[in-house]
Coordinates of C-alpha atoms in Angstrom, one line a residue:
X11 CA 2.7 -9.5 36.4
X12 CA -0.9 -9.3 35.6
X13 CA -2.7 -6.1 36.7
X14 CA -6.4 -6.0 36.9
X15 CA -8.7 -3.0 37.0
X16 CA -11.2 -2.2 39.8
X17 CA -14.7 -2.5 38.4
X18 CA -15.9 0.5 40.4
X19 CA -13.1 3.0 40.8
X20 CA -11.0 2.1 37.7
X21 CA -7.7 2.0 39.6
X22 CA -5.1 -0.8 39.0
X23 CA -5.2 -3.8 41.3
X24 CA -1.7 -5.3 41.8
X25 CA -1.3 -9.0 42.6
X26 CA -2.1 -9.9 46.2
X27 CA -4.4 -7.0 46.6
X28 CA -8.1 -6.4 46.1
X29 CA -11.2 -8.6 46.4
X30 CA -13.1 -10.6 43.8
X31 CA -16.9 -10.6 44.3
X32 CA -19.0 -13.2 42.5
X33 CA -22.7 -12.7 42.1
X34 CA -25.2 -15.5 42.0
X35 CA -25.8 -15.0 38.2
X36 CA -22.1 -15.8 37.6
X37 CA -20.8 -12.2 37.0
X38 CA -17.5 -11.5 38.8
X39 CA -16.3 -8.0 39.9
X40 CA -12.8 -7.0 41.0
X41 CA -12.6 -4.4 43.7
X42 CA -9.5 -2.5 44.9
X43 CA -10.7 -2.1 48.5
X44 CA -13.7 -2.3 50.8
X45 CA -14.6 1.3 50.0
X46 CA -15.1 0.6 46.4
X47 CA -16.9 -2.7 47.1
X48 CA -19.3 -1.0 49.6
X49 CA -20.0 1.8 47.2
X50 CA -20.8 -0.7 44.4
X51 CA -23.1 -2.7 46.7
X52 CA -24.8 0.6 47.7
X53 CA -25.3 1.2 43.9
X54 CA -23.5 4.5 44.0
X55 CA -22.8 5.8 40.5
X56 CA -18.9 6.0 40.1
X57 CA -19.4 8.9 37.7
X58 CA -20.7 11.0 40.6
X59 CA -18.1 9.9 43.2
X60 CA -15.2 12.4 43.0
X61 CA -12.3 10.0 43.8
X62 CA -13.0 7.5 41.0
X63 CA -11.1 7.5 37.7
X64 CA -14.4 7.7 35.7
X65 CA -15.3 10.9 37.5
X66 CA -11.9 12.5 36.9
X67 CA -12.1 11.6 33.2
X68 CA -15.6 13.0 32.9
X69 CA -14.7 16.3 34.5
X70 CA -11.3 16.6 32.8
X71 CA -9.3 16.5 36.0
X72 CA -5.5 15.9 36.2
X73 CA -4.7 16.6 32.6
X74 CA -1.4 18.4 33.1
X75 CA -0.3 18.8 29.5
X76 CA -3.0 20.6 27.5
X77 CA -3.1 19.3 24.0
X78 CA -2.5 22.1 21.5
X79 CA -5.4 22.7 19.1
X80 CA -4.8 21.4 15.7
X81 CA -4.3 24.3 13.4
X82 CA -5.9 24.0 10.0
X83 CA -3.9 25.1 7.1
X84 CA -5.2 28.1 5.4
X85 CA -5.2 28.1 1.6
X86 CA -3.2 31.0 0.1
X87 CA -3.6 32.3 -3.4
X88 CA -0.4 32.1 -5.4
X89 CA 0.0 33.1 -9.0
X90 CA 2.5 31.4 -11.2
X91 CA 3.1 30.9 -14.9
X92 CA 1.3 28.1 -16.7
X93 CA 3.1 25.9 -19.3
X94 CA 3.2 27.8 -22.6
X95 CA 2.2 31.2 -21.1
X96 CA 4.3 33.5 -18.9
X97 CA 2.9 35.3 -15.9
X98 CA 3.2 38.6 -17.7
X99 CA 1.1 37.3 -20.6
X100 CA -1.6 36.1 -18.3
X101 CA -1.7 39.3 -16.4
X102 CA -1.9 41.3 -19.6
X103 CA -4.8 39.3 -20.8
X104 CA -6.6 39.7 -17.5
X105 CA -6.1 43.5 -17.5
X106 CA -7.5 43.9 -21.0
X107 CA -10.8 45.7 -21.5
X108 CA -13.8 43.4 -22.2
X109 CA -14.4 45.0 -25.6
X110 CA -10.9 44.2 -26.8
X111 CA -11.2 40.6 -25.5
X112 CA -14.6 40.2 -27.2
X113 CA -13.2 41.5 -30.5
X114 CA -10.2 39.1 -30.3
X115 CA -12.5 36.2 -29.5
X116 CA -14.8 36.9 -32.5
X117 CA -11.7 37.2 -34.8
X118 CA -10.4 33.8 -33.6
X119 CA -13.9 32.3 -34.2
X120 CA -14.0 33.7 -37.7
X121 CA -10.5 32.4 -38.5
X122 CA -11.5 28.9 -37.2
X123 CA -14.6 28.9 -39.4
X124 CA -12.7 30.0 -42.4
X125 CA -10.2 27.1 -41.8
X126 CA -13.1 24.6 -41.5
X127 CA -14.7 25.9 -44.7
X128 CA -11.3 25.5 -46.5
X129 CA -11.1 21.9 -45.3
X130 CA -14.6 21.1 -46.4
X131 CA -14.0 22.6 -49.9
X132 CA -10.9 20.6 -50.3
X133 CA -12.6 17.4 -49.3
X134 CA -15.6 18.0 -51.6
X135 CA -13.2 18.8 -54.5
X136 CA -11.3 15.6 -53.8
X137 CA -14.5 13.6 -53.7
X138 CA -15.6 15.1 -57.1
X139 CA -12.3 14.2 -58.8
X140 CA -12.5 10.7 -57.5
X141 CA -16.1 10.3 -58.7
X142 CA -15.2 11.6 -62.1
X143 CA -12.2 9.2 -62.3
X144 CA -14.5 6.3 -61.5
X145 CA -17.1 7.3 -64.1
X146 CA -14.4 7.6 -66.8
X147 CA -13.1 4.1 -66.1
X148 CA -14.5 0.9 -67.5
X149 CA -18.0 -0.1 -66.5
X150 CA -18.2 -2.5 -63.6
X151 CA -19.7 -6.0 -64.0
X152 CA -23.3 -6.4 -63.0
X153 CA -23.4 -9.0 -60.3
X154 CA -26.5 -11.1 -60.5
X155 CA -28.0 -11.5 -57.1
X156 CA -29.5 -14.8 -55.9
X157 CA -33.2 -15.2 -56.2
X158 CA -35.3 -14.1 -53.2
X159 CA -35.9 -16.8 -50.7
X160 CA -39.5 -17.8 -50.4
X161 CA -40.6 -19.9 -47.4
X162 CA -42.6 -22.9 -48.3
X163 CA -45.1 -24.3 -45.9
X164 CA -45.9 -28.0 -46.0

């Protein structure tokens, strides 16, 4: 069963009911009854006529169930331990005085710099020992390079 909609009122038109109106330009309209056809021909705006579906939608009539407002989830702060550090450790660090934290930071920086210096010294000493080994060894062959290429113009 094919239901059609009234072009003016917006109500359903069941088979065997309603009227089809064809204009000269070829546009067809389906009307439920003479009342909606007459209103259309009088050029009444269906949004201003109180019995039409369009009016009822516009003015929010007939909505029995009120849709509940979507509640947005509030973000809540939650403190928990991070991998490798317990919550007690984290809280203790947070509650330290700034001077103590600054001193610890400077000490850690100093230790890191000392470690880097130690690495550099060991690398330079290794490089020196390798250089001395090479100089003590037999002299390398002098490889004769090819003659420089000179372009000849003809």
